[in-house]
Short mmCIF file of C-alpha atoms in Angstrom, two decimals:
data_model
loop_
_atom_site.label_atom_id
_atom_site.label_comp_id
_atom_site.label_asym_id
_atom_site.label_seq_id
_atom_site.Cartn_x
_atom_site.Cartn_y
_atom_site.Cartn_z
CA MET A 1 0.00 0.00 0.00
CA ALA A 2 1.06 3.57 -0.59
CA LEU A 3 0.02 7.03 0.50
CA LEU A 4 -1.37 9.04 -2.40
CA GLN A 5 -1.05 12.79 -2.93
CA ILE A 6 -4.30 14.62 -2.21
CA LEU A 7 -5.12 17.45 -4.63
CA HIS A 8 -5.88 20.79 -2.97
CA TYR A 9 -8.53 23.30 -3.96
CA PRO A 10 -8.57 25.22 -6.30
CA ASP A 11 -6.62 22.62 -8.36
CA PRO A 12 -8.57 22.37 -11.65
CA ARG A 13 -8.27 18.56 -11.63
CA LEU A 14 -10.78 18.55 -8.75
CA HIS A 15 -13.38 19.65 -11.31
CA THR A 16 -12.87 16.60 -13.53
CA VAL A 17 -15.99 14.44 -13.79
CA ALA A 18 -15.05 10.86 -12.96
CA GLN A 19 -15.72 8.05 -15.43
CA PRO A 20 -17.63 4.89 -14.46
CA VAL A 21 -15.57 1.90 -13.38
CA THR A 22 -15.93 -0.84 -16.00
CA THR A 23 -13.76 -3.54 -14.42
CA VAL A 24 -13.34 -4.43 -10.76
CA ASP A 25 -9.93 -6.11 -10.63
CA ASP A 26 -6.75 -6.26 -8.55
CA THR A 27 -5.56 -2.91 -9.92
CA LEU A 28 -8.75 -1.23 -8.67
CA ARG A 29 -8.50 -3.07 -5.33
CA ARG A 30 -4.92 -1.73 -4.94
CA LEU A 31 -6.27 1.77 -5.55
CA ILE A 32 -8.96 1.13 -2.91
CA ALA A 33 -6.32 0.02 -0.39
CA ASP A 34 -4.11 3.03 -1.18
CA MET A 35 -7.07 5.40 -0.89
CA ALA A 36 -8.06 3.89 2.46
CA GLU A 37 -4.51 4.22 3.79
CA THR A 38 -4.36 7.82 2.55
CA MET A 39 -7.75 8.68 4.10
CA TYR A 40 -6.83 7.19 7.50
CA ALA A 41 -3.40 8.88 7.52
CA ALA A 42 -4.77 12.33 6.62
CA PRO A 43 -6.89 11.79 8.87
CA GLY A 44 -10.28 11.90 7.21
CA ILE A 45 -13.63 10.08 7.05
CA GLY A 46 -14.04 9.94 3.27
CA LEU A 47 -12.02 10.16 0.09
CA ALA A 48 -13.00 10.19 -3.58
CA ALA A 49 -10.69 8.91 -6.32
CA THR A 50 -10.88 12.37 -7.92
CA GLN A 51 -9.10 13.83 -4.88
CA VAL A 52 -6.06 11.63 -5.56
CA ASN A 53 -6.07 12.35 -9.31
CA HIS A 54 -7.74 9.08 -10.36
CA HIS A 55 -10.83 10.05 -12.28
CA VAL A 56 -12.96 6.95 -11.78
CA ARG A 57 -16.22 6.68 -9.82
CA LEU A 58 -14.83 5.29 -6.56
CA ILE A 59 -15.15 6.50 -2.97
CA VAL A 60 -14.05 5.14 0.40
CA VAL A 61 -15.74 6.13 3.66
CA ASP A 62 -15.28 5.31 7.35
CA VAL A 63 -17.24 7.39 9.85
CA SER A 64 -16.69 4.93 12.73
CA GLU A 65 -14.93 6.18 15.86
CA THR A 66 -12.62 3.14 15.80
CA LYS A 67 -11.69 3.55 12.11
CA ASP A 68 -12.33 -0.11 11.37
CA ASN A 69 -15.48 0.04 9.23
CA LEU A 70 -14.26 0.86 5.73
CA LEU A 71 -17.06 1.22 3.19
CA VAL A 72 -16.25 1.05 -0.51
CA PHE A 73 -18.59 2.44 -3.16
CA ILE A 74 -17.82 1.83 -6.83
CA ASN A 75 -20.04 3.75 -9.28
CA PRO A 76 -22.16 5.12 -6.41
CA GLU A 77 -25.46 6.82 -7.10
CA VAL A 78 -28.04 8.23 -4.74
CA ILE A 79 -31.34 6.65 -5.76
CA TRP A 80 -33.52 8.13 -3.03
CA SER A 81 -33.26 11.00 -0.59
CA ASP A 82 -35.44 12.58 2.06
CA GLY A 83 -35.32 15.59 4.34
CA LEU A 84 -32.76 18.34 4.63
CA GLU A 85 -29.98 18.72 7.15
CA THR A 86 -27.33 21.39 7.63
CA MET A 87 -24.01 20.11 8.91
CA GLU A 88 -20.54 21.56 9.17
CA GLU A 89 -18.26 19.98 6.60
CA GLY A 90 -14.55 19.91 5.99
CA CYS A 91 -12.53 18.34 3.20
CA LEU A 92 -9.07 16.85 2.80
CA SER A 93 -8.77 18.86 -0.44
CA VAL A 94 -9.57 22.09 1.39
CA PRO A 95 -7.44 21.76 4.55
CA GLY A 96 -8.40 23.82 7.58
CA ILE A 97 -11.67 25.10 6.10
CA TYR A 98 -15.03 24.18 7.64
CA ASP A 99 -18.47 25.54 6.87
CA LYS A 100 -22.13 24.58 6.97
CA VAL A 101 -23.66 22.85 3.93
CA GLN A 102 -27.25 21.70 3.44
CA ARG A 103 -27.76 18.18 2.12
CA ALA A 104 -30.34 15.39 2.19
CA GLU A 105 -30.80 14.00 5.70
CA ARG A 106 -31.43 10.41 4.57
CA ILE A 107 -30.34 8.67 1.38
CA ARG A 108 -30.28 5.31 -0.32
CA VAL A 109 -27.16 4.68 -2.36
CA ARG A 110 -26.60 2.00 -5.00
CA ALA A 111 -23.05 0.89 -5.82
CA LEU A 112 -20.68 -2.02 -6.31
CA ASN A 113 -18.48 -3.27 -3.48
CA ALA A 114 -14.75 -4.06 -3.74
CA GLN A 115 -15.60 -7.50 -5.16
CA GLY A 116 -17.78 -5.95 -7.87
CA GLN A 117 -21.04 -7.10 -6.28
CA PRO A 118 -23.99 -4.67 -6.43
CA PHE A 119 -25.58 -3.48 -3.19
CA GLU A 120 -27.87 -0.80 -1.82
CA MET A 121 -27.47 0.94 1.51
CA ASP A 122 -29.57 3.38 3.50
CA ALA A 123 -27.67 6.10 5.33
CA ASP A 124 -28.49 9.06 7.53
CA GLY A 125 -26.67 11.65 9.59
CA LEU A 126 -22.91 11.93 9.15
CA LEU A 127 -22.69 8.86 6.88
CA ALA A 128 -25.30 10.29 4.48
CA VAL A 129 -23.51 13.66 4.42
CA CYS A 130 -20.13 12.02 3.82
CA ILE A 131 -21.41 9.87 0.94
CA GLN A 132 -23.05 12.89 -0.73
CA HIS A 133 -19.89 14.97 -0.22
CA GLU A 134 -17.70 12.30 -1.85
CA ILE A 135 -20.12 11.75 -4.75
CA ASP A 136 -19.94 15.51 -5.36
CA HIS A 137 -16.17 15.08 -5.85
CA LEU A 138 -16.85 12.43 -8.51
CA ASN A 139 -19.07 14.99 -10.24
CA GLY A 140 -16.33 17.62 -10.15
CA LYS A 141 -17.76 19.66 -7.27
CA VAL A 142 -16.00 20.72 -4.06
CA PHE A 143 -18.08 21.53 -0.95
CA VAL A 144 -16.96 25.17 -0.84
CA GLU A 145 -18.84 25.69 -4.10
CA TYR A 146 -22.07 25.52 -2.07
CA LEU A 147 -20.93 28.67 -0.25
CA SER A 148 -21.33 32.29 -1.32
CA ARG A 149 -18.92 33.75 -3.88
CA LEU A 150 -17.48 35.98 -1.13
CA LYS A 151 -16.72 32.98 1.11
CA GLN A 152 -15.19 31.11 -1.83
CA ASP A 153 -12.90 34.07 -2.60
CA ARG A 154 -11.83 34.30 1.06
CA ILE A 155 -11.10 30.56 1.15
CA ARG A 156 -8.98 30.78 -2.03
CA GLN A 157 -7.02 33.69 -0.54
CA LYS A 158 -6.49 31.84 2.75
CA LEU A 159 -5.30 28.68 0.97
CA LYS A 160 -2.91 30.63 -1.28
CA LYS A 161 -1.45 32.29 1.82
CA GLN A 162 -1.02 28.86 3.49
CA GLN A 163 0.74 27.54 0.36
CA ARG A 164 3.15 30.52 0.31
CA GLU A 165 3.95 30.00 4.01
CA ASN A 166 4.62 26.28 3.45
CA MET A 167 7.13 26.87 0.66
#
């Protein structure tokens, strides 16, 4: 396994729409393992392949406190949603930035697992938010794009300043 480089906003590659996975094989399972290792090391609770510059429809999620409940979603799609919930979100691609985003409170997602088997799962609360957040990445959208233009500009300025200080 290997740690992967996480792209940081406003990197234009974060706006690439991911392509469907056509083959679930050992190469994809290696990517899943590398993404999981990267997510846990960051540390984070979700990671989309887009964030590590692999533009395929794949996300990994683990919202458990013990970090031992890895969920893998290949070609995920929300097939049902209900309610609205506002929750503070952060993102490994937008380090140090947190803000409130409104999303569906409950969802049903359809995907393939790491063995290529189809499944459906109902999710609510933090898990539902995390899945929707990661699917947004696959669609080329970063959570800060839900915020006002003013907030987006401030975030870009803050991140550019952080990058200059880290050089």
